[in-house]
Each structure stands twice: as structure tokens, then as C-alpha cells.
Tab-separated table of C-alpha atoms and ligand atoms in Angstrom:
chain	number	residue	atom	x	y	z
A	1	UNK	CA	0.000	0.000	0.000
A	2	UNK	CA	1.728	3.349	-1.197
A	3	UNK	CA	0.992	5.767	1.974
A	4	UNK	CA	0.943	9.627	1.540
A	5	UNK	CA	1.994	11.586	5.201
A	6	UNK	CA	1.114	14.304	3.583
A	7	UNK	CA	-2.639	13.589	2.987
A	8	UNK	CA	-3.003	13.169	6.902
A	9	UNK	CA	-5.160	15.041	8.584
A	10	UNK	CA	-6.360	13.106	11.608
A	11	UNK	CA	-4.238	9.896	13.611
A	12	UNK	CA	-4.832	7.698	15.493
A	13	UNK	CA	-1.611	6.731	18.434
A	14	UNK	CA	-2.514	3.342	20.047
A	15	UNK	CA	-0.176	1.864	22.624
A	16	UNK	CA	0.504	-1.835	21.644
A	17	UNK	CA	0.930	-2.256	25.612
A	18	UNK	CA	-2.535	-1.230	26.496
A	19	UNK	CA	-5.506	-3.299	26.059
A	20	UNK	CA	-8.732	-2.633	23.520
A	21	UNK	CA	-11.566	-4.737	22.700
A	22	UNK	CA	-12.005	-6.237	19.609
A	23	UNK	CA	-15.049	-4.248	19.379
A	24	UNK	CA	-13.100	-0.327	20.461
A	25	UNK	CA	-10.993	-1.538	17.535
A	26	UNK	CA	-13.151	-1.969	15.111
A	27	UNK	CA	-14.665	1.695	15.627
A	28	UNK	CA	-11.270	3.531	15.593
A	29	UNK	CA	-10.638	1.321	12.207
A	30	UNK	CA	-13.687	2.293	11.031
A	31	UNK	CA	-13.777	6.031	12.216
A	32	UNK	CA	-12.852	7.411	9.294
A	33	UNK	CA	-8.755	8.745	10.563
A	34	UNK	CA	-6.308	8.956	8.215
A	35	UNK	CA	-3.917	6.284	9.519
A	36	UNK	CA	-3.486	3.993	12.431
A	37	UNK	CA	-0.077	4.790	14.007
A	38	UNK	CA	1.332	1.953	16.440
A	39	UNK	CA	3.712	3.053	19.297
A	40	UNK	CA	4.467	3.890	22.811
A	41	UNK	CA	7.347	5.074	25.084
A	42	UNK	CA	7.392	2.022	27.422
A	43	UNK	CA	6.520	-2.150	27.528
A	44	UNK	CA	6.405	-2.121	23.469
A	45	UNK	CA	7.290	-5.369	22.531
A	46	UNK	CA	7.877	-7.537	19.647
A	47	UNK	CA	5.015	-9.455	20.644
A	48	UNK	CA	2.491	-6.728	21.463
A	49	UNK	CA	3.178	-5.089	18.507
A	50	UNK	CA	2.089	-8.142	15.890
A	51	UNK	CA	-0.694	-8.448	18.115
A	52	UNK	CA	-1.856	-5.122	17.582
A	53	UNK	CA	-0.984	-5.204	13.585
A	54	UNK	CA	-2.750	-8.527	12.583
A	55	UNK	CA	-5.599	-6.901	14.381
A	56	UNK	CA	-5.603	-3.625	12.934
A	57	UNK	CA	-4.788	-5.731	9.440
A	58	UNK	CA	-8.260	-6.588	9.116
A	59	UNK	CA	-9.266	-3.282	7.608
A	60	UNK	CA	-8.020	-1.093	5.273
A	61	UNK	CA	-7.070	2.111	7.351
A	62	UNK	CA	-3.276	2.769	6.662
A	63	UNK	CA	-0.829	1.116	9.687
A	64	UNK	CA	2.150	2.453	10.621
A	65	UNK	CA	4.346	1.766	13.033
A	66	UNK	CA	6.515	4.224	15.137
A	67	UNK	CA	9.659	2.484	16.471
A	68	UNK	CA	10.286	2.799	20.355
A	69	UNK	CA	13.011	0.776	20.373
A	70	UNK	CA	15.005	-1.707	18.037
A	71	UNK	CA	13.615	-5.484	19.668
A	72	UNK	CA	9.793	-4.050	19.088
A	73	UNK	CA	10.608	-3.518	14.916
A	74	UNK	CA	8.091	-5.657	13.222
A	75	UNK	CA	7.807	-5.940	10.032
A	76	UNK	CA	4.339	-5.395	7.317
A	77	UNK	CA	3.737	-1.943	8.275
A	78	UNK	CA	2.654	0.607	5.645
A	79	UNK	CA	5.523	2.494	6.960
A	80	UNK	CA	7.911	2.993	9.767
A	81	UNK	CA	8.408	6.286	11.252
A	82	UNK	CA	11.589	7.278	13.362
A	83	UNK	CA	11.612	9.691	16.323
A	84	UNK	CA	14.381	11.662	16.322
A	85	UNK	CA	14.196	13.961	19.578
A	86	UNK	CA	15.890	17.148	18.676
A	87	UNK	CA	15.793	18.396	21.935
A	88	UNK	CA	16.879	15.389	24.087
A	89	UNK	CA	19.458	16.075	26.077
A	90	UNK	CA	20.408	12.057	25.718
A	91	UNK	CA	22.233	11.698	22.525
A	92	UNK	CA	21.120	7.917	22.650
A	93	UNK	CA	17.879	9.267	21.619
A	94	UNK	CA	18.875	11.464	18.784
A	95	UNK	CA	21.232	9.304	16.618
A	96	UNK	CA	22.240	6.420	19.608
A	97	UNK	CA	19.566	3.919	19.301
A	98	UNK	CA	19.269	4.537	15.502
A	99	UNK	CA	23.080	4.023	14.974
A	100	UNK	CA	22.662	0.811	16.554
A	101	UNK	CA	19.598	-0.126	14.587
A	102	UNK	CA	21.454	0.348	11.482
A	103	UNK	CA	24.376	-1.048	12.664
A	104	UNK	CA	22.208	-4.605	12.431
A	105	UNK	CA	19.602	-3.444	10.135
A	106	UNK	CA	20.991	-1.097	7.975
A	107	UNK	CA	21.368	-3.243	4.528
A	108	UNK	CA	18.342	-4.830	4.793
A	109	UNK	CA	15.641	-1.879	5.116
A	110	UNK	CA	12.941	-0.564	2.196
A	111	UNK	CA	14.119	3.289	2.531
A	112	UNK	CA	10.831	3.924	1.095
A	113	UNK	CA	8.874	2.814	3.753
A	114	UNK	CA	10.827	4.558	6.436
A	115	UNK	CA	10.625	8.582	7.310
A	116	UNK	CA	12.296	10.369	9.945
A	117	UNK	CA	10.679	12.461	12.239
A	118	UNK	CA	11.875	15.727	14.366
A	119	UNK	CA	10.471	15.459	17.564
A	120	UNK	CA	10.300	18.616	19.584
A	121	UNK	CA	9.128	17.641	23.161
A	122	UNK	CA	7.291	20.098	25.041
A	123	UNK	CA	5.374	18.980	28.314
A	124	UNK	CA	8.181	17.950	30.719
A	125	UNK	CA	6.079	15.151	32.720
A	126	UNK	CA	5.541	13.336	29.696
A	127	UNK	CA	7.079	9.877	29.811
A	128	UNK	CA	8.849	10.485	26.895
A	129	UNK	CA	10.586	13.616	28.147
A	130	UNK	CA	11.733	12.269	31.117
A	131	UNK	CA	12.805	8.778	28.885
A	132	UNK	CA	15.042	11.547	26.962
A	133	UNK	CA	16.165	14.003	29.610
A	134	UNK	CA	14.625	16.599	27.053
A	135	UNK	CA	14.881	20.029	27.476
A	136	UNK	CA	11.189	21.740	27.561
A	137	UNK	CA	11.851	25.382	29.010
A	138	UNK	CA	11.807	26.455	25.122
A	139	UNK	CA	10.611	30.016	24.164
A	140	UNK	CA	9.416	30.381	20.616
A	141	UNK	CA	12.534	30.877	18.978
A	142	UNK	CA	13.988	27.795	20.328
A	143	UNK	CA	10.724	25.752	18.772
A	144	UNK	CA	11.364	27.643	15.430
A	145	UNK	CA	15.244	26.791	15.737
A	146	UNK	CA	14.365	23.137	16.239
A	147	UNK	CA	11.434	22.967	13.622
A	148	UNK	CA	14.099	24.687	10.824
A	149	UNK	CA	16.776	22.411	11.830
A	150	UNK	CA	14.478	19.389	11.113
A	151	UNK	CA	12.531	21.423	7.793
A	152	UNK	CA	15.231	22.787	6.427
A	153	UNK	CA	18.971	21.317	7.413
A	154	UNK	CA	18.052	17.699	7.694
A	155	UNK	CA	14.797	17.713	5.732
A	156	UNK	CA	12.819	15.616	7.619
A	157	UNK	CA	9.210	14.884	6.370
A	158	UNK	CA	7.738	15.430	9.755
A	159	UNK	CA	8.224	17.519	12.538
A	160	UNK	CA	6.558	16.742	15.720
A	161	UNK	CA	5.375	18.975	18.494
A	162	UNK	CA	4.718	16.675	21.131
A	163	UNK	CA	2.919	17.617	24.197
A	164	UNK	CA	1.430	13.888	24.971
A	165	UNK	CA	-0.543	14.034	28.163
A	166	UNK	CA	-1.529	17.856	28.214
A	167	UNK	CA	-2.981	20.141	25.734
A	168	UNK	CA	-0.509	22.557	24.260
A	169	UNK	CA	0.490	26.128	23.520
A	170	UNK	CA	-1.763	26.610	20.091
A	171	UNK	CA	-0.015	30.032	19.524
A	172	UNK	CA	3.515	28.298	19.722
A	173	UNK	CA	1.847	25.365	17.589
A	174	UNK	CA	0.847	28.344	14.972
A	175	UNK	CA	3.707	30.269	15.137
A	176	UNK	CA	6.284	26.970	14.369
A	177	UNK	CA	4.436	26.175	11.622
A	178	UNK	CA	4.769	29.168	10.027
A	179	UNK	CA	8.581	28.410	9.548
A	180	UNK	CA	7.937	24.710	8.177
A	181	UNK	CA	8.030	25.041	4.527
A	182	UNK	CA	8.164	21.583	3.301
A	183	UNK	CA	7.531	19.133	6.554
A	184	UNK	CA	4.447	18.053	7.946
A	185	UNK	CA	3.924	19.955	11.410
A	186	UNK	CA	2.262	17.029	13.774
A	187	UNK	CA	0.787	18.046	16.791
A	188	UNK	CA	0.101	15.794	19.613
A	189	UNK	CA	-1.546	15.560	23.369
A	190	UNK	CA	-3.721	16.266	25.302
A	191	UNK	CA	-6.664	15.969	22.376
A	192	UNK	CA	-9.615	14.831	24.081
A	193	UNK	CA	-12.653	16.494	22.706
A	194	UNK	CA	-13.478	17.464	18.929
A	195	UNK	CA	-13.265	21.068	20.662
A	196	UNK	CA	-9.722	21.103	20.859
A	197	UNK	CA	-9.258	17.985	17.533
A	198	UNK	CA	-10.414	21.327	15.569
A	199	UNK	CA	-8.470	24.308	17.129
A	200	UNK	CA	-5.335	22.090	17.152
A	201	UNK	CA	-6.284	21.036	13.325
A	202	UNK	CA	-6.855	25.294	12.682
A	203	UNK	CA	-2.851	25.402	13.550
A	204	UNK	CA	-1.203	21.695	12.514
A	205	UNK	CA	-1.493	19.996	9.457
A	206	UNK	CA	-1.654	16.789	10.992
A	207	UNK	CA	-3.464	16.300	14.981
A	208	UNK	CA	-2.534	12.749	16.742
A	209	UNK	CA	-4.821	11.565	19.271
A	210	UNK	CA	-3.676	8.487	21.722
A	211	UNK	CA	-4.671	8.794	25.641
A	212	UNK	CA	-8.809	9.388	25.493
A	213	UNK	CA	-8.950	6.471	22.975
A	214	UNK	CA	-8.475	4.750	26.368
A	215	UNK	CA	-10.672	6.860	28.830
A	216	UNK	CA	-13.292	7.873	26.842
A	217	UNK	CA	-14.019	6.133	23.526
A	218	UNK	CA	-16.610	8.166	22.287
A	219	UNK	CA	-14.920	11.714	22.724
A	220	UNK	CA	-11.781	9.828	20.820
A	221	UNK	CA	-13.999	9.322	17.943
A	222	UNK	CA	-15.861	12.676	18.013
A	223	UNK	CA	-12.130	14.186	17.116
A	224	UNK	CA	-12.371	12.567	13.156
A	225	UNK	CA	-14.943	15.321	12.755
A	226	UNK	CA	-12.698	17.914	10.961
A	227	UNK	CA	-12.833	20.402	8.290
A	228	UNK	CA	-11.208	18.412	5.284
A	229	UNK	CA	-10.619	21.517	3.660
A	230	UNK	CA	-8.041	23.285	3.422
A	231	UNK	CA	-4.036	21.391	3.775
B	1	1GP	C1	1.294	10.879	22.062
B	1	1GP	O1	1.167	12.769	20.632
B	1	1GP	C2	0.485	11.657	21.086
B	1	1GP	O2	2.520	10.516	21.517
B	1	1GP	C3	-0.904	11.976	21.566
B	1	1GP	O3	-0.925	12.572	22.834
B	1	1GP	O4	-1.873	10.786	24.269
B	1	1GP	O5	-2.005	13.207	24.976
B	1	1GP	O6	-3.395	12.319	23.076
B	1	1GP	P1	-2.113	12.217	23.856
């Protein structure tokens, strides 16, 4: 299946480490979201993670997976996204863990099927902050400084404003996306009405939703309902 980022609107983040029914499944499959992306900072496994795909196989949303770490890479994704954490302050997590992967994997991967992501980390309790000792006291030229580095010096296709866990600065979200020329600007956290789905989708191009899947289904699926027009 040929997958186009760039016609993403809405996502959907499920954690192969935390449970849904067969039934929650098939609604989120069914919602109408743009893509299906697998991943999670902690207990992602090998195992969970086919678990979760030959599920989610069953329909013909667009899977991807987003790689946590090297022993939970699983192959028959649609594609395989790479966080790159510009503003870790643990190098492991900016080239580290992918120097290793392609230590062992490097010869053997589809290069189409893979796209790098600039992750700028910006609540400081999220797990994945703390995971990557990042550095979240940023002002707006720092964001900027990070989102050109990953637009424009290593041309990433994505970059990621991450606030997973709380809702985030939409002014900072607007302002960083008007120095991303090429990139996708993500957005993520702390989405957990169709409320905030549509102010966040007024500023990103692309909104990711993961924790309310898990406390409140229905508000989850209430965030599909965007305006499609428009990028
Ligand atoms: C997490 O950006 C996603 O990586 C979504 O954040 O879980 O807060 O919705 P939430």
C-alpha cells in the first residue's frame, strides 16, 4: 500500500501495551482517521506489537508503526516512522539507538517505507521527556530553531510537536508552523474532545490523538470530525 503523510489530517496513536476490545478496535478502524499509528514510550514489545498489527490488518485504514526501540521492529507496516528527539538532552535518543539499529539493520531496510521524524518535546512530565532528559523550558525561537533544523537542514518529512498528556500552547503550535516550509507539522496531546481535535487542526497539518482512545471512547472518535478543507 503506497501511503501519503502528507494527505493526513487526523491519527490515530494506540499503545501496543494497552488493552482494547475487539469491538473499540473496530470503531477507531472504522472512524474514518487517516492512519493507524502503532507506538508507545514504554513495555512495546515484539510481541504486542504483531498483536496489535494482525488486528488492525483486518481493515483497510493505513498502519504504521513508530519504532520505540530496536527489539519491538516488526515488520508489514505501511511504513515505519523514526523519532528523532531534537531536543533530548540524551544523545542515545537522537542518533544512539538509531546508529545501533542500522548497525544490524541497515542493509536490509525498504528506505521507502521509512521517514524520519523531528520530535520537539514540550510537556516535561511526559514519559517520553523524562525517557530523553529533554529540554522543555523552550521560548518560541527555540521551537522555530528546532522545527528549521528538522525542515530545512536535515529535511525531515515530519516535525513533531509533542505535548502527549496535556494540551498545548496553540499560539507556539501556529507560530512553528509558520517556519515549516516543506515538513508536515504534527501536533500531539492532550486531544480529548473534537473542541480542541479542531483548534489544534486550525494550527497543525496533521493532529494525533492516543490517551482518550483509552478513557473515553466516544470523545476519541468525536475528534475525526474535521474540516477536510483546506491542507
Ligand atoms: C502521544 O502525541 C500523542 O505521543 C498523543 O498525545 O496521548 O495526549 O493524546 P495524547
Amino acid at each position: 500500500m503506497i501511503v501519503d503523510i502528507r494527505k493526513w489530517k487526523h491519527v490515530f496513536k494506540l499503545d501496543p501495551d494497552r488493552d482494547l476490545t475487539d469491538e473499540t478496535l473496530d470503531r477507531l478502524c472504522q472512524s474514518g482517521t487517516d492512519a493507524i499509528m502503532v507506538g508507545g514510550s514504554t513495555g512495546v514489545t515484539f510481541e504486542n506489537t504483531v498483536d496489535l498489527l494482525s488486528r488492525i490488518r483486518q481493515y483497510e485504514v493505513p498502519c504504521v508503526l513508530e519504532i520505540s526501540n530496536q527489539e519491538a521492529v516488526v515488520p508489514g507496516f505501511d511504513l515505519f516512522l523514526i523519532p528523532v528527539v531534537l531536543n533530548a538532552d540524551d544523545p542515545l535518543y537522537i542518533v544512539g539507538h538509531h546508529h545501533e539499529a542500522l548497525k544490524e539493520y541497515g542493509s536490509m531496510l525498504n528506505w521507502d517505507e521509512v521517514v524520519a521524524e523531528g520530535y520537539i518535546i514540550l510537556n516535561k512530565e511526559a514519559t517520553a521527556a523524562k525517557l530523553t532528559s529533554a529540554r522543555t523550558d523552550l521560548d518560541a525561537k527555540d521551537v522555530a530553531a528546532y522545527a528549521r533544523m528538522a525542515d530545512k537542514l536535515f529535511r525531515m518529512p515530519i516535525v513533531y510537536m509533542e505535548y502527549s498528556g496535556t494540551f498545548g500552547d496553540m499560539e507556539l503550535v501556529r507560530r512553528t508552523r509558520q517556519v515549516v516550509d516543506h515538513a508536515r507539522l504534527f501536533y500531539g496531546g492532550g486531544i480529548d474532545s473534537l473542541d480542541k481535535a479542531r483548534e489544534a487542526a486550525e494550527v497543525a497539518d496533521t493532529i494525533v490523538v492516543g490517551n482518550i482512545i483509552y478513557s473515553d471512547l466516544e470523545k476519541a472518535l468525536q475528534t475525526v470530525n474535521l474540516d477536510r478543507t483546506g491542507r
